[in-house]
PDB file of C-alpha atoms and ligand atoms in Angstrom:
ATOM      1  CA  MET A  29      15.575 -48.479  16.189  1.00  0.00           C
ATOM      2  CA  ASP A  30      17.475 -46.984  13.303  1.00  0.00           C
ATOM      3  CA  THR A  31      19.794 -48.975  10.623  1.00  0.00           C
ATOM      4  CA  LEU A  32      22.149 -48.154   7.887  1.00  0.00           C
ATOM      5  CA  THR A  33      24.076 -51.137   6.047  1.00  0.00           C
ATOM      6  CA  PHE A  34      26.570 -49.893   3.462  1.00  0.00           C
ATOM      7  CA  PHE A  35      30.273 -51.257   2.206  1.00  0.00           C
ATOM      8  CA  SER A  36      33.043 -50.097   3.416  1.00  0.00           C
ATOM      9  CA  TYR A  37      37.096 -51.550   3.514  1.00  0.00           C
ATOM     10  CA  LEU A  38      37.225 -51.676   6.987  1.00  0.00           C
ATOM     11  CA  PRO A  39      39.971 -49.086   8.234  1.00  0.00           C
ATOM     12  CA  MET A  40      43.231 -50.437   9.160  1.00  0.00           C
ATOM     13  CA  PRO A  41      44.923 -49.037  12.139  1.00  0.00           C
ATOM     14  CA  ASP A  42      48.653 -48.279  12.312  1.00  0.00           C
ATOM     15  CA  ALA A  43      50.524 -52.105  12.370  1.00  0.00           C
ATOM     16  CA  THR A  44      53.384 -50.000  14.773  1.00  0.00           C
ATOM     17  CA  HIS A  45      52.483 -50.697  18.420  1.00  0.00           C
ATOM     18  CA  TYR A  46      49.674 -53.261  18.621  1.00  0.00           C
ATOM     19  CA  ILE A  47      48.685 -55.083  21.725  1.00  0.00           C
ATOM     20  CA  GLY A  48      45.116 -57.438  21.368  1.00  0.00           C
ATOM     21  CA  ARG A  49      42.998 -58.860  23.604  1.00  0.00           C
ATOM     22  CA  PHE A  50      41.499 -62.109  23.830  1.00  0.00           C
ATOM     23  CA  ALA A  51      39.299 -61.392  26.815  1.00  0.00           C
ATOM     24  CA  PRO A  52      36.639 -64.503  28.228  1.00  0.00           C
ATOM     25  CA  SER A  53      34.661 -65.149  30.804  1.00  0.00           C
ATOM     26  CA  PRO A  54      35.717 -68.913  31.774  1.00  0.00           C
ATOM     27  CA  THR A  55      32.109 -69.620  32.971  1.00  0.00           C
ATOM     28  CA  GLY A  56      32.152 -72.654  30.633  1.00  0.00           C
ATOM     29  CA  LEU A  57      33.208 -74.008  27.773  1.00  0.00           C
ATOM     30  CA  LEU A  58      34.048 -71.842  24.345  1.00  0.00           C
ATOM     31  CA  HIS A  59      31.686 -72.131  21.983  1.00  0.00           C
ATOM     32  CA  ASP A  60      30.358 -70.499  18.195  1.00  0.00           C
ATOM     33  CA  GLY A  61      29.980 -67.277  19.224  1.00  0.00           C
ATOM     34  CA  SER A  62      33.376 -66.621  22.126  1.00  0.00           C
ATOM     35  CA  LEU A  63      35.007 -68.163  18.168  1.00  0.00           C
ATOM     36  CA  VAL A  64      33.893 -65.734  16.421  1.00  0.00           C
ATOM     37  CA  ALA A  65      35.425 -62.677  19.340  1.00  0.00           C
ATOM     38  CA  ALA A  66      38.282 -65.175  19.935  1.00  0.00           C
ATOM     39  CA  MET A  67      38.498 -65.501  16.053  1.00  0.00           C
ATOM     40  CA  ALA A  68      38.722 -61.592  15.434  1.00  0.00           C
ATOM     41  CA  SER A  69      40.867 -59.862  18.220  1.00  0.00           C
ATOM     42  CA  TYR A  70      43.376 -62.581  16.167  1.00  0.00           C
ATOM     43  CA  LEU A  71      43.131 -62.482  12.892  1.00  0.00           C
ATOM     44  CA  ASP A  72      43.254 -58.109  13.878  1.00  0.00           C
ATOM     45  CA  ALA A  73      46.244 -58.530  16.031  1.00  0.00           C
ATOM     46  CA  LYS A  74      48.021 -60.825  13.774  1.00  0.00           C
ATOM     47  CA  ALA A  75      48.019 -58.817  11.011  1.00  0.00           C
ATOM     48  CA  HIS A  76      49.328 -55.720  12.072  1.00  0.00           C
ATOM     49  CA  GLN A  77      52.082 -57.768  13.380  1.00  0.00           C
ATOM     50  CA  GLY A  78      50.404 -56.470  16.818  1.00  0.00           C
ATOM     51  CA  GLN A  79      50.734 -59.432  19.878  1.00  0.00           C
ATOM     52  CA  TRP A  80      47.761 -60.844  21.612  1.00  0.00           C
ATOM     53  CA  LEU A  81      47.175 -61.020  24.631  1.00  0.00           C
ATOM     54  CA  VAL A  82      44.462 -63.528  26.193  1.00  0.00           C
ATOM     55  CA  ARG A  83      42.311 -63.290  30.115  1.00  0.00           C
ATOM     56  CA  MET A  84      40.872 -64.969  32.003  1.00  0.00           C
ATOM     57  CA  GLU A  85      38.149 -61.995  33.060  1.00  0.00           C
ATOM     58  CA  ASP A  86      37.292 -64.153  36.256  1.00  0.00           C
ATOM     59  CA  VAL A  87      36.334 -60.862  38.679  1.00  0.00           C
ATOM     60  CA  ASP A  88      32.812 -63.120  39.529  1.00  0.00           C
ATOM     61  CA  GLU A  89      34.608 -65.564  40.937  1.00  0.00           C
ATOM     62  CA  ALA A  90      30.649 -67.165  42.217  1.00  0.00           C
ATOM     63  CA  ARG A  91      30.059 -67.380  38.021  1.00  0.00           C
ATOM     64  CA  THR A  92      33.601 -69.527  37.051  1.00  0.00           C
ATOM     65  CA  ALA A  93      33.192 -72.785  36.524  1.00  0.00           C
ATOM     66  CA  PRO A  94      35.934 -75.133  37.696  1.00  0.00           C
ATOM     67  CA  GLY A  95      38.314 -76.160  35.251  1.00  0.00           C
ATOM     68  CA  ALA A  96      36.998 -73.823  31.705  1.00  0.00           C
ATOM     69  CA  ALA A  97      39.681 -71.634  31.885  1.00  0.00           C
ATOM     70  CA  ASP A  98      42.681 -74.315  31.410  1.00  0.00           C
ATOM     71  CA  ALA A  99      39.563 -75.601  28.596  1.00  0.00           C
ATOM     72  CA  ILE A 100      39.261 -72.323  26.651  1.00  0.00           C
ATOM     73  CA  LEU A 101      43.506 -72.556  26.743  1.00  0.00           C
ATOM     74  CA  ASN A 102      43.020 -76.019  25.781  1.00  0.00           C
ATOM     75  CA  ALA A 103      41.081 -74.541  22.731  1.00  0.00           C
ATOM     76  CA  LEU A 104      42.357 -72.274  21.451  1.00  0.00           C
ATOM     77  CA  SER A 105      45.926 -74.527  21.195  1.00  0.00           C
ATOM     78  CA  THR A 106      43.953 -77.228  19.133  1.00  0.00           C
ATOM     79  CA  LEU A 107      43.433 -74.558  17.567  1.00  0.00           C
ATOM     80  CA  GLN A 108      46.496 -73.346  17.861  1.00  0.00           C
ATOM     81  CA  MET A 109      45.582 -69.485  18.049  1.00  0.00           C
ATOM     82  CA  MET A 110      48.688 -68.627  20.192  1.00  0.00           C
ATOM     83  CA  TRP A 111      49.287 -66.193  22.797  1.00  0.00           C
ATOM     84  CA  ASP A 112      51.697 -64.055  23.272  1.00  0.00           C
ATOM     85  CA  GLY A 113      53.142 -63.553  26.671  1.00  0.00           C
ATOM     86  CA  THR A 114      51.424 -65.873  30.224  1.00  0.00           C
ATOM     87  CA  VAL A 115      47.581 -65.240  30.994  1.00  0.00           C
ATOM     88  CA  VAL A 116      46.431 -62.822  33.394  1.00  0.00           C
ATOM     89  CA  TYR A 117      43.479 -63.390  35.434  1.00  0.00           C
ATOM     90  CA  GLN A 118      41.018 -60.779  37.326  1.00  0.00           C
ATOM     91  CA  SER A 119      40.289 -62.957  39.955  1.00  0.00           C
ATOM     92  CA  GLN A 120      43.972 -62.016  40.895  1.00  0.00           C
ATOM     93  CA  ARG A 121      44.362 -59.015  40.430  1.00  0.00           C
ATOM     94  CA  THR A 122      41.718 -57.671  43.135  1.00  0.00           C
ATOM     95  CA  ASP A 123      45.223 -54.800  44.842  1.00  0.00           C
ATOM     96  CA  LEU A 124      44.741 -53.405  40.890  1.00  0.00           C
ATOM     97  CA  TYR A 125      41.360 -52.803  40.942  1.00  0.00           C
ATOM     98  CA  LEU A 126      40.893 -51.250  44.250  1.00  0.00           C
ATOM     99  CA  ASP A 127      44.187 -48.829  43.551  1.00  0.00           C
ATOM    100  CA  ALA A 128      42.375 -47.632  40.677  1.00  0.00           C
ATOM    101  CA  PHE A 129      38.839 -47.410  42.809  1.00  0.00           C
ATOM    102  CA  ASP A 130      40.913 -45.652  45.412  1.00  0.00           C
ATOM    103  CA  LYS A 131      42.347 -42.976  43.322  1.00  0.00           C
ATOM    104  CA  LEU A 132      37.740 -42.376  41.952  1.00  0.00           C
ATOM    105  CA  GLY A 133      37.296 -40.455  45.241  1.00  0.00           C
ATOM    106  CA  ARG A 134      34.783 -38.755  45.902  1.00  0.00           C
ATOM    107  CA  LEU A 135      33.740 -39.591  41.980  1.00  0.00           C
ATOM    108  CA  ALA A 136      32.763 -42.964  43.591  1.00  0.00           C
ATOM    109  CA  TYR A 137      29.345 -43.320  45.619  1.00  0.00           C
ATOM    110  CA  PRO A 138      28.309 -45.545  48.332  1.00  0.00           C
ATOM    111  CA  CYS A 139      24.543 -47.191  47.239  1.00  0.00           C
ATOM    112  CA  GLY A 140      22.168 -48.474  49.326  1.00  0.00           C
ATOM    113  CA  CYS A 141      19.844 -49.221  47.456  1.00  0.00           C
ATOM    114  CA  THR A 142      18.393 -52.666  46.330  1.00  0.00           C
ATOM    115  CA  ARG A 143      17.775 -53.915  42.310  1.00  0.00           C
ATOM    116  CA  ARG A 144      13.945 -54.296  43.170  1.00  0.00           C
ATOM    117  CA  GLU A 145      14.012 -50.635  44.741  1.00  0.00           C
ATOM    118  CA  ILE A 146      15.927 -49.151  41.290  1.00  0.00           C
ATOM    119  CA  VAL A 147      13.778 -51.304  39.085  1.00  0.00           C
ATOM    120  CA  ASP A 148       9.926 -49.317  40.982  1.00  0.00           C
ATOM    121  CA  SER A 149      11.230 -45.532  40.278  1.00  0.00           C
ATOM    122  CA  GLN A 150      11.180 -46.590  36.974  1.00  0.00           C
ATOM    123  CA  ILE A 151      13.404 -43.577  35.520  1.00  0.00           C
ATOM    124  CA  GLY A 152      14.241 -45.520  32.747  1.00  0.00           C
ATOM    125  CA  VAL A 153      15.506 -48.249  31.139  1.00  0.00           C
ATOM    126  CA  ALA A 154      19.208 -47.985  29.583  1.00  0.00           C
ATOM    127  CA  SER A 155      20.255 -49.494  26.872  1.00  0.00           C
ATOM    128  CA  ASP A 156      21.525 -52.736  28.043  1.00  0.00           C
ATOM    129  CA  GLY A 157      17.977 -53.946  28.998  1.00  0.00           C
ATOM    130  CA  ALA A 158      18.722 -52.709  33.204  1.00  0.00           C
ATOM    131  CA  ALA A 159      17.313 -49.723  35.008  1.00  0.00           C
ATOM    132  CA  VAL A 160      18.361 -46.691  34.502  1.00  0.00           C
ATOM    133  CA  TYR A 161      19.204 -45.438  37.760  1.00  0.00           C
ATOM    134  CA  PRO A 162      17.520 -42.813  39.720  1.00  0.00           C
ATOM    135  CA  GLY A 163      20.176 -41.618  41.235  1.00  0.00           C
ATOM    136  CA  THR A 164      19.228 -42.344  44.971  1.00  0.00           C
ATOM    137  CA  CYS A 165      22.049 -42.199  47.215  1.00  0.00           C
ATOM    138  CA  ARG A 166      23.738 -38.784  45.378  1.00  0.00           C
ATOM    139  CA  GLU A 167      23.445 -37.334  48.517  1.00  0.00           C
ATOM    140  CA  GLY A 168      24.448 -39.794  51.183  1.00  0.00           C
ATOM    141  CA  LEU A 169      23.068 -42.612  51.919  1.00  0.00           C
ATOM    142  CA  PRO A 170      19.004 -42.688  53.226  1.00  0.00           C
ATOM    143  CA  VAL A 171      19.085 -43.239  57.003  1.00  0.00           C
ATOM    144  CA  GLY A 172      19.147 -46.559  58.051  1.00  0.00           C
ATOM    145  CA  LYS A 173      20.145 -48.286  55.070  1.00  0.00           C
ATOM    146  CA  PRO A 174      23.481 -49.422  54.544  1.00  0.00           C
ATOM    147  CA  THR A 175      26.008 -49.666  52.477  1.00  0.00           C
ATOM    148  CA  ARG A 176      25.691 -52.217  50.018  1.00  0.00           C
ATOM    149  CA  SER A 177      27.629 -51.061  45.863  1.00  0.00           C
ATOM    150  CA  TYR A 178      29.781 -49.052  45.535  1.00  0.00           C
ATOM    151  CA  ARG A 179      28.233 -46.201  41.871  1.00  0.00           C
ATOM    152  CA  LEU A 180      30.281 -44.314  40.097  1.00  0.00           C
ATOM    153  CA  LEU A 181      29.284 -40.767  39.541  1.00  0.00           C
ATOM    154  CA  VAL A 182      27.703 -39.800  35.741  1.00  0.00           C
ATOM    155  CA  PRO A 183      27.638 -35.275  34.800  1.00  0.00           C
ATOM    156  CA  ASP A 184      23.802 -34.655  34.532  1.00  0.00           C
ATOM    157  CA  VAL A 185      22.629 -34.368  30.929  1.00  0.00           C
ATOM    158  CA  GLY A 186      24.295 -31.531  29.085  1.00  0.00           C
ATOM    159  CA  GLN A 187      27.104 -31.217  31.087  1.00  0.00           C
ATOM    160  CA  ALA A 188      29.952 -31.597  29.199  1.00  0.00           C
ATOM    161  CA  GLU A 189      32.114 -35.675  29.555  1.00  0.00           C
ATOM    162  CA  GLU A 190      27.853 -37.193  29.389  1.00  0.00           C
ATOM    163  CA  LEU A 191      27.654 -37.648  25.806  1.00  0.00           C
ATOM    164  CA  ILE A 192      30.388 -39.990  25.043  1.00  0.00           C
ATOM    165  CA  ARG A 193      31.758 -39.961  21.119  1.00  0.00           C
ATOM    166  CA  PHE A 194      33.357 -42.514  19.770  1.00  0.00           C
ATOM    167  CA  GLU A 195      34.530 -44.757  16.258  1.00  0.00           C
ATOM    168  CA  ASP A 196      34.636 -48.047  15.974  1.00  0.00           C
ATOM    169  CA  ARG A 197      35.700 -49.447  13.842  1.00  0.00           C
ATOM    170  CA  TRP A 198      33.080 -51.531  12.822  1.00  0.00           C
ATOM    171  CA  GLN A 199      29.980 -50.561  13.861  1.00  0.00           C
ATOM    172  CA  GLY A 200      31.282 -46.800  12.659  1.00  0.00           C
ATOM    173  CA  VAL A 201      29.831 -43.842  14.981  1.00  0.00           C
ATOM    174  CA  VAL A 202      28.625 -44.156  17.835  1.00  0.00           C
ATOM    175  CA  GLN A 203      27.287 -42.042  20.492  1.00  0.00           C
ATOM    176  CA  GLN A 204      25.986 -42.702  24.037  1.00  0.00           C
ATOM    177  CA  HIS A 205      24.137 -40.530  26.709  1.00  0.00           C
ATOM    178  CA  LEU A 206      25.833 -41.590  29.431  1.00  0.00           C
ATOM    179  CA  ALA A 207      22.851 -39.701  31.736  1.00  0.00           C
ATOM    180  CA  ILE A 208      20.178 -41.113  29.999  1.00  0.00           C
ATOM    181  CA  GLU A 209      20.589 -44.260  28.856  1.00  0.00           C
ATOM    182  CA  VAL A 210      23.330 -45.202  32.179  1.00  0.00           C
ATOM    183  CA  GLY A 211      22.201 -43.936  34.553  1.00  0.00           C
ATOM    184  CA  ASP A 212      25.444 -44.342  37.711  1.00  0.00           C
ATOM    185  CA  PHE A 213      26.853 -47.027  36.860  1.00  0.00           C
ATOM    186  CA  VAL A 214      28.147 -50.137  39.461  1.00  0.00           C
ATOM    187  CA  LEU A 215      32.341 -50.133  40.196  1.00  0.00           C
ATOM    188  CA  LYS A 216      31.048 -52.611  43.172  1.00  0.00           C
ATOM    189  CA  ARG A 217      29.256 -54.620  44.013  1.00  0.00           C
ATOM    190  CA  ALA A 218      26.341 -55.487  46.619  1.00  0.00           C
ATOM    191  CA  ASP A 219      28.245 -59.193  46.986  1.00  0.00           C
ATOM    192  CA  GLY A 220      31.730 -57.418  46.845  1.00  0.00           C
ATOM    193  CA  PHE A 221      33.327 -58.212  43.793  1.00  0.00           C
ATOM    194  CA  TRP A 222      34.341 -55.603  40.923  1.00  0.00           C
ATOM    195  CA  THR A 223      32.261 -55.279  38.329  1.00  0.00           C
ATOM    196  CA  TYR A 224      33.887 -56.423  34.271  1.00  0.00           C
ATOM    197  CA  GLN A 225      33.827 -52.287  33.839  1.00  0.00           C
ATOM    198  CA  LEU A 226      35.804 -51.004  35.971  1.00  0.00           C
ATOM    199  CA  ALA A 227      38.141 -54.108  35.622  1.00  0.00           C
ATOM    200  CA  VAL A 228      38.391 -53.972  32.001  1.00  0.00           C
ATOM    201  CA  VAL A 229      39.331 -50.761  31.866  1.00  0.00           C
ATOM    202  CA  VAL A 230      42.136 -51.284  34.480  1.00  0.00           C
ATOM    203  CA  ASP A 231      43.523 -54.005  32.954  1.00  0.00           C
ATOM    204  CA  ASP A 232      43.477 -53.217  28.947  1.00  0.00           C
ATOM    205  CA  ALA A 233      45.860 -50.012  31.296  1.00  0.00           C
ATOM    206  CA  GLU A 234      47.449 -52.049  32.378  1.00  0.00           C
ATOM    207  CA  GLN A 235      48.238 -54.260  29.607  1.00  0.00           C
ATOM    208  CA  GLY A 236      48.961 -51.547  26.953  1.00  0.00           C
ATOM    209  CA  VAL A 237      45.821 -52.556  24.727  1.00  0.00           C
ATOM    210  CA  THR A 238      46.069 -50.620  21.807  1.00  0.00           C
ATOM    211  CA  HIS A 239      43.447 -52.628  20.400  1.00  0.00           C
ATOM    212  CA  VAL A 240      39.833 -54.094  21.400  1.00  0.00           C
ATOM    213  CA  VAL A 241      38.260 -56.207  19.321  1.00  0.00           C
ATOM    214  CA  ARG A 242      35.189 -57.894  20.955  1.00  0.00           C
ATOM    215  CA  GLY A 243      31.821 -59.103  20.135  1.00  0.00           C
ATOM    216  CA  ALA A 244      28.783 -56.119  19.765  1.00  0.00           C
ATOM    217  CA  ASP A 245      26.433 -56.865  22.819  1.00  0.00           C
ATOM    218  CA  LEU A 246      29.539 -54.732  24.455  1.00  0.00           C
ATOM    219  CA  LEU A 247      29.207 -51.911  22.240  1.00  0.00           C
ATOM    220  CA  ASP A 248      26.892 -50.573  24.488  1.00  0.00           C
ATOM    221  CA  SER A 249      29.216 -50.515  27.626  1.00  0.00           C
ATOM    222  CA  THR A 250      32.243 -49.348  25.828  1.00  0.00           C
ATOM    223  CA  ALA A 251      30.805 -45.518  26.445  1.00  0.00           C
ATOM    224  CA  ARG A 252      30.506 -46.692  30.017  1.00  0.00           C
ATOM    225  CA  GLN A 253      34.162 -47.692  29.581  1.00  0.00           C
ATOM    226  CA  ILE A 254      35.737 -44.873  28.196  1.00  0.00           C
ATOM    227  CA  TYR A 255      33.755 -42.514  31.191  1.00  0.00           C
ATOM    228  CA  LEU A 256      36.113 -44.973  33.238  1.00  0.00           C
ATOM    229  CA  GLN A 257      39.626 -44.215  31.448  1.00  0.00           C
ATOM    230  CA  ARG A 258      38.587 -40.463  31.367  1.00  0.00           C
ATOM    231  CA  GLN A 259      38.398 -40.591  34.857  1.00  0.00           C
ATOM    232  CA  LEU A 260      41.267 -42.712  35.818  1.00  0.00           C
ATOM    233  CA  GLY A 261      43.537 -40.095  33.347  1.00  0.00           C
ATOM    234  CA  LEU A 262      44.092 -43.582  30.977  1.00  0.00           C
ATOM    235  CA  THR A 263      44.399 -43.104  27.345  1.00  0.00           C
ATOM    236  CA  THR A 264      41.244 -45.126  24.765  1.00  0.00           C
ATOM    237  CA  PRO A 265      42.135 -47.692  22.847  1.00  0.00           C
ATOM    238  CA  SER A 266      40.600 -47.984  19.540  1.00  0.00           C
ATOM    239  CA  TYR A 267      37.172 -49.829  19.588  1.00  0.00           C
ATOM    240  CA  LEU A 268      35.976 -52.677  16.938  1.00  0.00           C
ATOM    241  CA  HIS A 269      32.896 -54.514  17.865  1.00  0.00           C
ATOM    242  CA  VAL A 270      31.908 -57.409  15.452  1.00  0.00           C
ATOM    243  CA  PRO A 271      28.162 -58.824  15.070  1.00  0.00           C
ATOM    244  CA  VAL A 272      27.127 -61.530  17.210  1.00  0.00           C
ATOM    245  CA  ILE A 273      25.709 -64.415  16.493  1.00  0.00           C
ATOM    246  CA  THR A 274      21.734 -64.764  17.781  1.00  0.00           C
ATOM    247  CA  ASN A 275      20.099 -67.513  17.915  1.00  0.00           C
ATOM    248  CA  ALA A 276      16.324 -67.925  16.565  1.00  0.00           C
ATOM    249  CA  ASN A 277      14.623 -65.775  19.308  1.00  0.00           C
ATOM    250  CA  GLY A 278      17.701 -63.016  18.260  1.00  0.00           C
ATOM    251  CA  GLU A 279      19.147 -63.565  21.883  1.00  0.00           C
ATOM    252  CA  LYS A 280      23.003 -63.945  22.134  1.00  0.00           C
ATOM    253  CA  LEU A 281      24.386 -67.088  22.090  1.00  0.00           C
ATOM    254  CA  SER A 282      25.555 -67.733  25.026  1.00  0.00           C
ATOM    255  CA  LYS A 283      26.277 -70.386  27.440  1.00  0.00           C
ATOM    256  CA  GLN A 284      23.066 -69.146  28.782  1.00  0.00           C
ATOM    257  CA  TYR A 285      21.099 -70.785  25.773  1.00  0.00           C
ATOM    258  CA  ASP A 286      22.840 -73.441  25.707  1.00  0.00           C
ATOM    259  CA  ALA A 287      25.512 -72.935  23.190  1.00  0.00           C
ATOM    260  CA  GLN A 288      27.020 -76.093  22.630  1.00  0.00           C
ATOM    261  CA  PRO A 289      30.834 -75.933  22.693  1.00  0.00           C
ATOM    262  CA  LEU A 290      32.799 -76.257  20.699  1.00  0.00           C
ATOM    263  CA  ASP A 291      33.546 -79.245  17.847  1.00  0.00           C
ATOM    264  CA  LEU A 292      37.613 -79.696  18.638  1.00  0.00           C
ATOM    265  CA  THR A 293      36.798 -83.221  17.006  1.00  0.00           C
ATOM    266  CA  GLN A 294      37.250 -81.677  14.146  1.00  0.00           C
ATOM    267  CA  PRO A 295      38.944 -78.757  14.400  1.00  0.00           C
ATOM    268  CA  LEU A 296      39.516 -77.283  10.344  1.00  0.00           C
ATOM    269  CA  GLN A 297      35.712 -77.334   9.561  1.00  0.00           C
ATOM    270  CA  THR A 298      35.483 -74.889  13.146  1.00  0.00           C
ATOM    271  CA  LEU A 299      37.267 -72.431  12.463  1.00  0.00           C
ATOM    272  CA  VAL A 300      36.275 -72.607   8.621  1.00  0.00           C
ATOM    273  CA  LYS A 301      32.561 -71.301  10.113  1.00  0.00           C
ATOM    274  CA  ALA A 302      34.165 -68.707  12.572  1.00  0.00           C
ATOM    275  CA  ALA A 303      35.361 -67.348   9.127  1.00  0.00           C
ATOM    276  CA  TRP A 304      32.031 -67.552   7.352  1.00  0.00           C
ATOM    277  CA  PHE A 305      30.479 -65.785   9.633  1.00  0.00           C
ATOM    278  CA  LEU A 306      33.087 -63.069  10.333  1.00  0.00           C
ATOM    279  CA  GLY A 307      32.442 -62.259   6.415  1.00  0.00           C
ATOM    280  CA  LEU A 308      36.007 -64.122   5.227  1.00  0.00           C
ATOM    281  CA  GLU A 309      36.851 -65.631   1.785  1.00  0.00           C
ATOM    282  CA  ILE A 310      39.740 -67.635   1.707  1.00  0.00           C
ATOM    283  CA  GLY A 311      38.565 -70.462  -0.457  1.00  0.00           C
ATOM    284  CA  ARG A 312      38.723 -74.492  -0.179  1.00  0.00           C
ATOM    285  CA  VAL A 313      41.929 -75.352   2.834  1.00  0.00           C
ATOM    286  CA  ASN A 314      42.478 -78.856   4.047  1.00  0.00           C
ATOM    287  CA  SER A 315      44.847 -77.858   6.648  1.00  0.00           C
ATOM    288  CA  ILE A 316      44.563 -75.690  10.055  1.00  0.00           C
ATOM    289  CA  GLU A 317      48.289 -74.716   8.705  1.00  0.00           C
ATOM    290  CA  MET A 318      46.472 -73.701   6.314  1.00  0.00           C
ATOM    291  CA  PHE A 319      43.428 -71.780   7.642  1.00  0.00           C
ATOM    292  CA  TRP A 320      45.335 -69.381   9.063  1.00  0.00           C
ATOM    293  CA  PRO A 321      47.696 -67.489   7.449  1.00  0.00           C
ATOM    294  CA  LEU A 322      44.868 -67.340   3.959  1.00  0.00           C
ATOM    295  CA  ALA A 323      42.416 -66.404   7.494  1.00  0.00           C
ATOM    296  CA  ILE A 324      44.738 -62.962   8.131  1.00  0.00           C
ATOM    297  CA  ALA A 325      45.488 -62.220   5.233  1.00  0.00           C
ATOM    298  CA  ALA A 326      41.183 -62.009   4.028  1.00  0.00           C
ATOM    299  CA  TRP A 327      40.504 -60.090   7.372  1.00  0.00           C
ATOM    300  CA  ALA A 328      43.075 -57.167   6.140  1.00  0.00           C
ATOM    301  CA  GLY A 329      41.415 -56.507   2.589  1.00  0.00           C
ATOM    302  CA  GLN A 330      38.640 -57.638   3.575  1.00  0.00           C
ATOM    303  CA  ARG A 331      35.028 -55.681   2.404  1.00  0.00           C
ATOM    304  CA  ILE A 332      32.790 -55.133   5.380  1.00  0.00           C
ATOM    305  CA  GLU A 333      29.283 -54.681   6.033  1.00  0.00           C
ATOM    306  CA  ARG A 334      29.094 -52.748   8.565  1.00  0.00           C
ATOM    307  CA  ARG A 335      25.171 -52.149  10.121  1.00  0.00           C
ATOM    308  CA  SER A 336      24.289 -49.592  12.738  1.00  0.00           C
ATOM    309  CA  THR A 337      22.580 -52.046  15.328  1.00  0.00           C
ATOM    310  CA  ALA A 338      19.326 -50.948  17.029  1.00  0.00           C
ATOM    311  CA  ARG A 339      20.058 -48.675  20.353  1.00  0.00           C
ATOM    312  CA  PHE A 340      22.790 -46.476  18.972  1.00  0.00           C
ATOM    313  CA  LYS A 341      22.424 -43.719  16.848  1.00  0.00           C
ATOM    314  CA  THR A 342      25.023 -43.977  14.007  1.00  0.00           C
ATOM    315  CA  ASP A 343      25.738 -40.210  12.850  1.00  0.00           C
ATOM    316  CA  SER A 344      28.777 -42.215   9.645  1.00  0.00           C
TER     317      SER A 344
HETATM  318  N1  LIG B 683      34.269 -61.147  29.403  1.00  0.00           N
HETATM  319  C1  LIG B 683      33.699 -60.669  28.796  1.00  0.00           C
HETATM  320  C2  LIG B 683      33.302 -61.222  27.734  1.00  0.00           C
HETATM  321  O1  LIG B 683      33.547 -62.605  28.321  1.00  0.00           O
HETATM  322  C3  LIG B 683      34.010 -60.080  26.998  1.00  0.00           C
HETATM  323  C4  LIG B 683      34.886 -58.668  27.850  1.00  0.00           C
HETATM  324  C5  LIG B 683      35.884 -57.928  26.629  1.00  0.00           C
HETATM  325  O2  LIG B 683      36.103 -58.485  25.959  1.00  0.00           O
HETATM  326  O3  LIG B 683      36.300 -56.514  26.675  1.00  0.00           O
HETATM  327  O4  LIG B 683      31.793 -61.801  27.482  1.00  0.00           O
END
C-alpha cells in the first residue's frame, strides 16, 4: 500500500468553460455519502461560474427503485441545489450507447464466460476486487458457447495505451495498467443492459461535461473511461475524486450498507455535516441562503489534504 499525505491548494481549472454534473444512480434515497459527492460537484461548478447538470444513472433498470429519481430531485431542491437544464435519464438514451458500441467495431467482442469461470481462471484480482478477465473469448467464442456479454479489448502489457495515467485534481497523479489490473471489460452485460462504463463515457461527452467531480470509489473506473474515450475519439474531462465516507468496517457508505437517508427535516444541519466532511471551514451559519455563498468561497480557497488511495501508485 502506497500512501502519501501532503497539503496543497486545490488546483483550480480555467473558469471560462465549465460544465459539471452530479450523476446519481436512483437505486434509493440520497444519504450522507452521496450528498458529499453532490456537494463537491456543485461547489466546484459554482466556484467556476459553470453549469451544474444532473443525470440519473438508471441504465441498470433492474436496480432502479421506483420513485427514487424524484426523491433525489426533491432532496436537491430542498437543499437549494438547483441544477441547470433538463435532467437526463440514461434509460432513455440507449440509442446513444448502441451508436457508440457500433463505432468500436472489432474492439468490442462477444464473450461467453460466466462470472464463475472468470473467477476460477484465477488470473488475478482486479483493482476493484473483481477477477481480471483472462481473455478466453478474445479469439472467438469457444465452440458451443453462446454470447453472454460484450467486452472491450484492452492492449496487452507493454503496448501503447495499456498504461493509463492522469492527473486527478484531488488525488494527484494516478496510473493504472489496464491489462494487469482490469483486463478486457464489459460494455454490454449478459442481462442485456449497457454498462456504467460505456454509458458514463457517452453521456459525459454528449452533455459536454468538462469537469467530473465525484467520489473516490470511482477513481478505479477512471482509467477504463479514459481508454474508452480515446477509442471513441472523445475528449477527456478533468477529474477530481473526493474521499468517500466509510462505515466502521471501512466500507463505503451506501444503500447496500444501510446508509440512512438524508435528514431533510433539518436541511441546514445536513449541509453543514457534508461541508465538514469535505474539510470546508465556513463558520456559523443560520440559513441555507447564508450557507451556500460561504461554502462556495471556502471550496474555492480551501487548503486540502491530498491522500493517495491504497490501490494506486501516485507520483506527485
Ligand atoms: N452513478 C454513479 C454512482 O451513483 C456515479 C457515476 C459518476 O459520477 O461517474 O455511484
